[in-house]
Each structure stands twice: as C-alpha cells, then as structure tokens.
Amino acid sequence: MSEADSDETDVRRAVVLDYLAHGLSGGRRRYQQSPAGYALGVDDFTLYQVAFDEDARLTIGTRVVVEPPAERDVVEECHPVGYDDLSSGAQSELEYVIADLIEENERRFVDFYNDAQPITLRLHQLNLLPGIGKKLRNNILDQRKRKPFESFEDLEDRVSGLHDPDEVLANRILEELRDEDLKYRTFVGHAQRNE
C-alpha cells in the first residue's frame, strides 16, 4: 500500500471524471492556462472542478488528493461545483465512476440497507431509493431483522422484488447529484470513511 493510499483521516480523494489538457473553455484564467478537469469525491460524492499541475498527465478514473492542499500532488486548485457545471464528458463518466465506487465499497453500501432508519413517521431512508415502496421496504426490514445482509447478492436472494440493489443506490446518488433542490440527501455530501 502506497503512502497516498494510507488511512489518513483528513485526506480527501476524488476520481477524475474528465481531464482537459488545455484547460476549461470559458473558465477562469488560471484554469485556461493549466490542465483542468472534473472529479468526484470518493467518500462523499462531492463534484469538483480541478486545476492540475502543468506536468500532470492523467486519465479518467485516476484518483487524486483534493484536500488538504498540503497533501495534493497533481492538484493545484479545486472547488466544489454542481452537476450542471460539469463538462458533457464528465457527466457521461459519472454513472460509471459511481458504479465502480459502489462495487469497491460493497460493505459500506450493503450496510446502508442494514442500517437505514426512519426519517419521519411516514418516510424511511429506504423509501428514498428509486423503486422502493412500502411493500419492498417492509420486506427489506423483515429480512434484515432475521440476519444482516452480507452482500448485494445476498440482498437480491433474500428480498423478493429487489433487483440490482447496487444500481438502485447508483441511481439515487445520481439523483442527489443532479437535483440541487432535493429535500433529503443520504449519500452526497455525507462523508463516510472506510476503515
């Protein structure tokens, strides 16, 4: 394990969604002069506009340190942006990067199904997921009382009607990124570090 991959709690990483070697068109002067792009936070799914070091040659999917500034190696500047600020290339890569992050951190996302709680008397966190209504939610709750879910495969096997639970989560994360006026956010902006 490299030093960059170590378990430093203050270091925030992001996955490059788009790399523009000649900077952003119509962006700030600083971004026009150096390579730039967009990235997605690994822990909290924050979207970033990033200015890279002149010598950086990155590809989509590369992980970079965005915070704190003292820990950055190829990132010179970054700031959070909204979904509509992303380039079309970054928008098209987003769903694939989210799917990869969910797959890499399966335990974290399976635990969401194990640990989701009511938000109000009438609304449960599970109901925020696309396609999960009252009946499916109750089935998930009944099954997790018997035994916590071990994997996405276990979820699919034990919960009748729940297909591709990882894709359901990816769709929710995309919804949270695209809709700035969403009342409840479960994944975007909520960092959860893996230990």
Short mmCIF file of C-alpha atoms in Angstrom, two decimals:
data_model
loop_
_atom_site.label_atom_id
_atom_site.label_comp_id
_atom_site.label_asym_id
_atom_site.label_seq_id
_atom_site.Cartn_x
_atom_site.Cartn_y
_atom_site.Cartn_z
CA MET A 1 0.00 0.00 0.00
CA SER A 2 1.44 3.35 -1.00
CA GLU A 3 1.60 6.37 1.24
CA ALA A 4 -1.17 8.01 -0.84
CA ASP A 5 -3.44 5.06 -0.06
CA SER A 6 -2.83 5.12 3.68
CA ASP A 7 -5.61 5.68 6.20
CA GLU A 8 -5.13 9.39 6.83
CA THR A 9 -8.46 10.66 8.11
CA ASP A 10 -8.00 14.24 6.89
CA VAL A 11 -7.09 13.36 3.31
CA ARG A 12 -9.94 13.55 0.80
CA ARG A 13 -9.60 11.86 -2.55
CA ALA A 14 -11.53 12.20 -5.78
CA VAL A 15 -11.77 10.26 -9.03
CA VAL A 16 -11.07 12.18 -12.25
CA LEU A 17 -14.21 12.34 -14.43
CA ASP A 18 -12.75 14.46 -17.23
CA TYR A 19 -9.22 15.69 -17.99
CA LEU A 20 -8.75 18.69 -20.27
CA ALA A 21 -5.08 19.13 -21.14
CA HIS A 22 -5.58 22.71 -22.37
CA GLY A 23 -7.84 23.89 -19.56
CA LEU A 24 -11.51 24.71 -19.39
CA SER A 25 -13.06 26.82 -22.11
CA GLY A 26 -14.69 29.92 -20.71
CA GLY A 27 -13.30 29.23 -17.26
CA ARG A 28 -11.13 31.30 -15.00
CA ARG A 29 -7.84 32.49 -16.42
CA ARG A 30 -5.94 30.14 -14.11
CA TYR A 31 -7.87 27.14 -15.40
CA GLN A 32 -7.32 28.18 -19.02
CA GLN A 33 -3.56 28.19 -18.53
CA SER A 34 -3.13 24.78 -16.98
CA PRO A 35 -4.67 21.35 -17.42
CA ALA A 36 -8.04 21.15 -15.72
CA GLY A 37 -10.99 18.87 -15.31
CA TYR A 38 -13.65 17.50 -13.05
CA ALA A 39 -13.59 14.91 -10.29
CA LEU A 40 -15.94 13.10 -7.93
CA GLY A 41 -15.21 12.78 -4.19
CA VAL A 42 -14.64 9.15 -3.17
CA ASP A 43 -16.20 9.39 0.29
CA ASP A 44 -18.98 11.96 -0.08
CA PHE A 45 -19.62 12.17 -3.85
CA THR A 46 -18.83 15.90 -3.96
CA LEU A 47 -18.26 17.17 -7.51
CA TYR A 48 -15.10 19.25 -8.05
CA GLN A 49 -13.67 21.48 -10.73
CA VAL A 50 -9.93 20.94 -10.61
CA ALA A 51 -6.80 22.69 -11.93
CA PHE A 52 -3.94 20.24 -12.36
CA ASP A 53 -0.19 20.70 -12.28
CA GLU A 54 1.29 21.59 -15.70
CA ASP A 55 3.24 18.33 -15.77
CA ALA A 56 0.27 16.15 -14.83
CA ARG A 57 -0.93 13.72 -17.47
CA LEU A 58 -3.98 12.00 -16.07
CA THR A 59 -6.65 9.68 -17.35
CA ILE A 60 -10.28 9.31 -16.45
CA GLY A 61 -10.55 7.17 -13.33
CA THR A 62 -7.28 8.37 -11.77
CA ARG A 63 -7.53 9.11 -8.05
CA VAL A 64 -6.19 12.42 -6.83
CA VAL A 65 -5.96 14.12 -3.43
CA VAL A 66 -8.18 17.22 -3.25
CA GLU A 67 -7.92 18.09 0.46
CA PRO A 68 -6.00 19.29 2.36
CA PRO A 69 -3.92 21.45 0.00
CA ALA A 70 -0.67 20.37 1.68
CA GLU A 71 -1.33 16.73 0.67
CA ARG A 72 -2.05 17.42 -3.00
CA ASP A 73 0.43 16.17 -5.54
CA VAL A 74 -1.07 16.89 -9.00
CA VAL A 75 -3.98 19.14 -7.97
CA GLU A 76 -3.18 22.86 -7.77
CA GLU A 77 -6.68 24.15 -7.06
CA CYS A 78 -10.14 22.71 -6.68
CA HIS A 79 -13.57 23.82 -5.67
CA PRO A 80 -16.98 22.15 -5.44
CA VAL A 81 -19.36 22.56 -8.38
CA GLY A 82 -22.86 21.43 -9.28
CA TYR A 83 -23.85 18.76 -11.78
CA ASP A 84 -24.79 21.36 -14.41
CA ASP A 85 -21.29 22.85 -14.22
CA LEU A 86 -19.68 19.58 -15.37
CA SER A 87 -18.48 19.07 -18.92
CA SER A 88 -20.53 16.66 -21.02
CA GLY A 89 -17.62 14.22 -20.81
CA ALA A 90 -17.66 14.33 -17.01
CA GLN A 91 -21.43 13.90 -16.94
CA SER A 92 -21.21 10.82 -19.15
CA GLU A 93 -18.49 9.23 -16.99
CA LEU A 94 -20.29 9.93 -13.72
CA GLU A 95 -22.54 6.87 -13.63
CA TYR A 96 -19.60 4.52 -14.37
CA VAL A 97 -17.42 6.04 -11.67
CA ILE A 98 -20.28 5.85 -9.15
CA ALA A 99 -20.87 2.18 -10.05
CA ASP A 100 -17.15 1.46 -9.56
CA LEU A 101 -17.09 3.20 -6.17
CA ILE A 102 -20.13 1.23 -5.01
CA GLU A 103 -18.54 -2.03 -6.17
CA GLU A 104 -15.22 -1.20 -4.45
CA ASN A 105 -17.01 -0.33 -1.20
CA GLU A 106 -19.71 -3.01 -1.27
CA ARG A 107 -19.68 -3.45 2.51
CA ARG A 108 -20.42 0.26 3.07
CA PHE A 109 -23.38 0.21 0.71
CA VAL A 110 -24.76 -3.15 1.85
CA ASP A 111 -24.62 -1.70 5.36
CA PHE A 112 -26.86 1.12 4.16
CA TYR A 113 -29.55 -1.50 3.58
CA ASN A 114 -28.74 -2.99 7.01
CA ASP A 115 -28.71 0.31 8.91
CA ALA A 116 -31.20 2.64 7.12
CA GLN A 117 -33.57 4.30 9.59
CA PRO A 118 -36.86 6.22 9.51
CA ILE A 119 -36.55 9.90 8.60
CA THR A 120 -40.04 10.85 9.75
CA LEU A 121 -43.03 8.88 10.99
CA ARG A 122 -44.11 8.34 7.38
CA LEU A 123 -40.81 8.26 5.50
CA HIS A 124 -37.93 5.80 5.74
CA GLN A 125 -34.45 6.20 4.23
CA LEU A 126 -35.11 3.08 2.14
CA ASN A 127 -38.08 4.81 0.51
CA LEU A 128 -35.70 7.42 -0.91
CA LEU A 129 -34.25 4.73 -3.17
CA PRO A 130 -35.81 4.56 -6.65
CA GLY A 131 -38.37 1.77 -6.95
CA ILE A 132 -38.61 1.01 -3.24
CA GLY A 133 -42.12 1.45 -1.95
CA LYS A 134 -43.78 0.41 1.29
CA LYS A 135 -44.03 -3.31 0.46
CA LEU A 136 -40.41 -3.70 -0.67
CA ARG A 137 -39.18 -1.59 2.25
CA ASN A 138 -41.03 -3.81 4.71
CA ASN A 139 -39.59 -6.92 3.05
CA ILE A 140 -36.05 -5.49 3.42
CA LEU A 141 -36.70 -4.60 7.08
CA ASP A 142 -38.10 -8.07 7.85
CA GLN A 143 -35.15 -9.82 6.22
CA ARG A 144 -32.51 -7.70 7.96
CA LYS A 145 -34.12 -8.43 11.37
CA ARG A 146 -33.51 -12.12 10.76
CA LYS A 147 -29.89 -11.61 9.75
CA PRO A 148 -27.89 -8.65 8.40
CA PHE A 149 -27.22 -8.69 4.68
CA GLU A 150 -23.74 -9.86 3.73
CA SER A 151 -23.53 -8.72 0.09
CA PHE A 152 -25.58 -7.36 -2.81
CA GLU A 153 -26.07 -10.95 -3.96
CA ASP A 154 -27.41 -11.87 -0.50
CA LEU A 155 -29.80 -8.89 -0.68
CA GLU A 156 -31.10 -9.95 -4.08
CA ASP A 157 -31.51 -13.57 -2.99
CA ARG A 158 -33.38 -12.79 0.23
CA VAL A 159 -35.53 -9.82 -0.79
CA SER A 160 -38.11 -10.77 -3.37
CA GLY A 161 -38.59 -7.96 -5.89
CA LEU A 162 -35.28 -6.20 -5.20
CA HIS A 163 -33.21 -6.42 -8.36
CA ASP A 164 -29.72 -4.91 -8.73
CA PRO A 165 -29.55 -3.25 -5.29
CA ASP A 166 -26.21 -1.67 -6.29
CA GLU A 167 -27.81 0.01 -9.33
CA VAL A 168 -30.66 1.26 -7.14
CA LEU A 169 -28.05 3.03 -4.97
CA ALA A 170 -26.20 4.39 -8.01
CA ASN A 171 -29.45 5.85 -9.35
CA ARG A 172 -30.14 7.52 -6.00
CA ILE A 173 -26.64 9.03 -5.89
CA LEU A 174 -27.07 10.36 -9.43
CA GLU A 175 -30.44 11.84 -8.44
CA GLU A 176 -28.83 13.56 -5.44
CA LEU A 177 -26.10 14.99 -7.69
CA ARG A 178 -28.45 16.19 -10.43
CA ASP A 179 -31.22 17.73 -8.29
CA GLU A 180 -29.92 20.59 -6.15
CA ASP A 181 -33.37 21.12 -4.62
CA LEU A 182 -33.73 17.57 -3.28
CA LYS A 183 -35.01 17.68 0.29
CA TYR A 184 -33.23 14.58 1.63
CA ARG A 185 -29.65 13.62 0.85
CA THR A 186 -28.32 10.31 2.04
CA PHE A 187 -25.05 9.94 0.12
CA VAL A 188 -23.94 13.22 -1.48
CA GLY A 189 -22.18 15.49 0.97
CA HIS A 190 -22.08 12.87 3.71
CA ALA A 191 -18.55 11.54 4.04
CA GLN A 192 -18.18 8.02 5.33
CA ARG A 193 -14.70 6.67 5.57
CA ASN A 194 -13.85 3.04 5.24
CA GLU A 195 -11.66 1.60 7.94
#
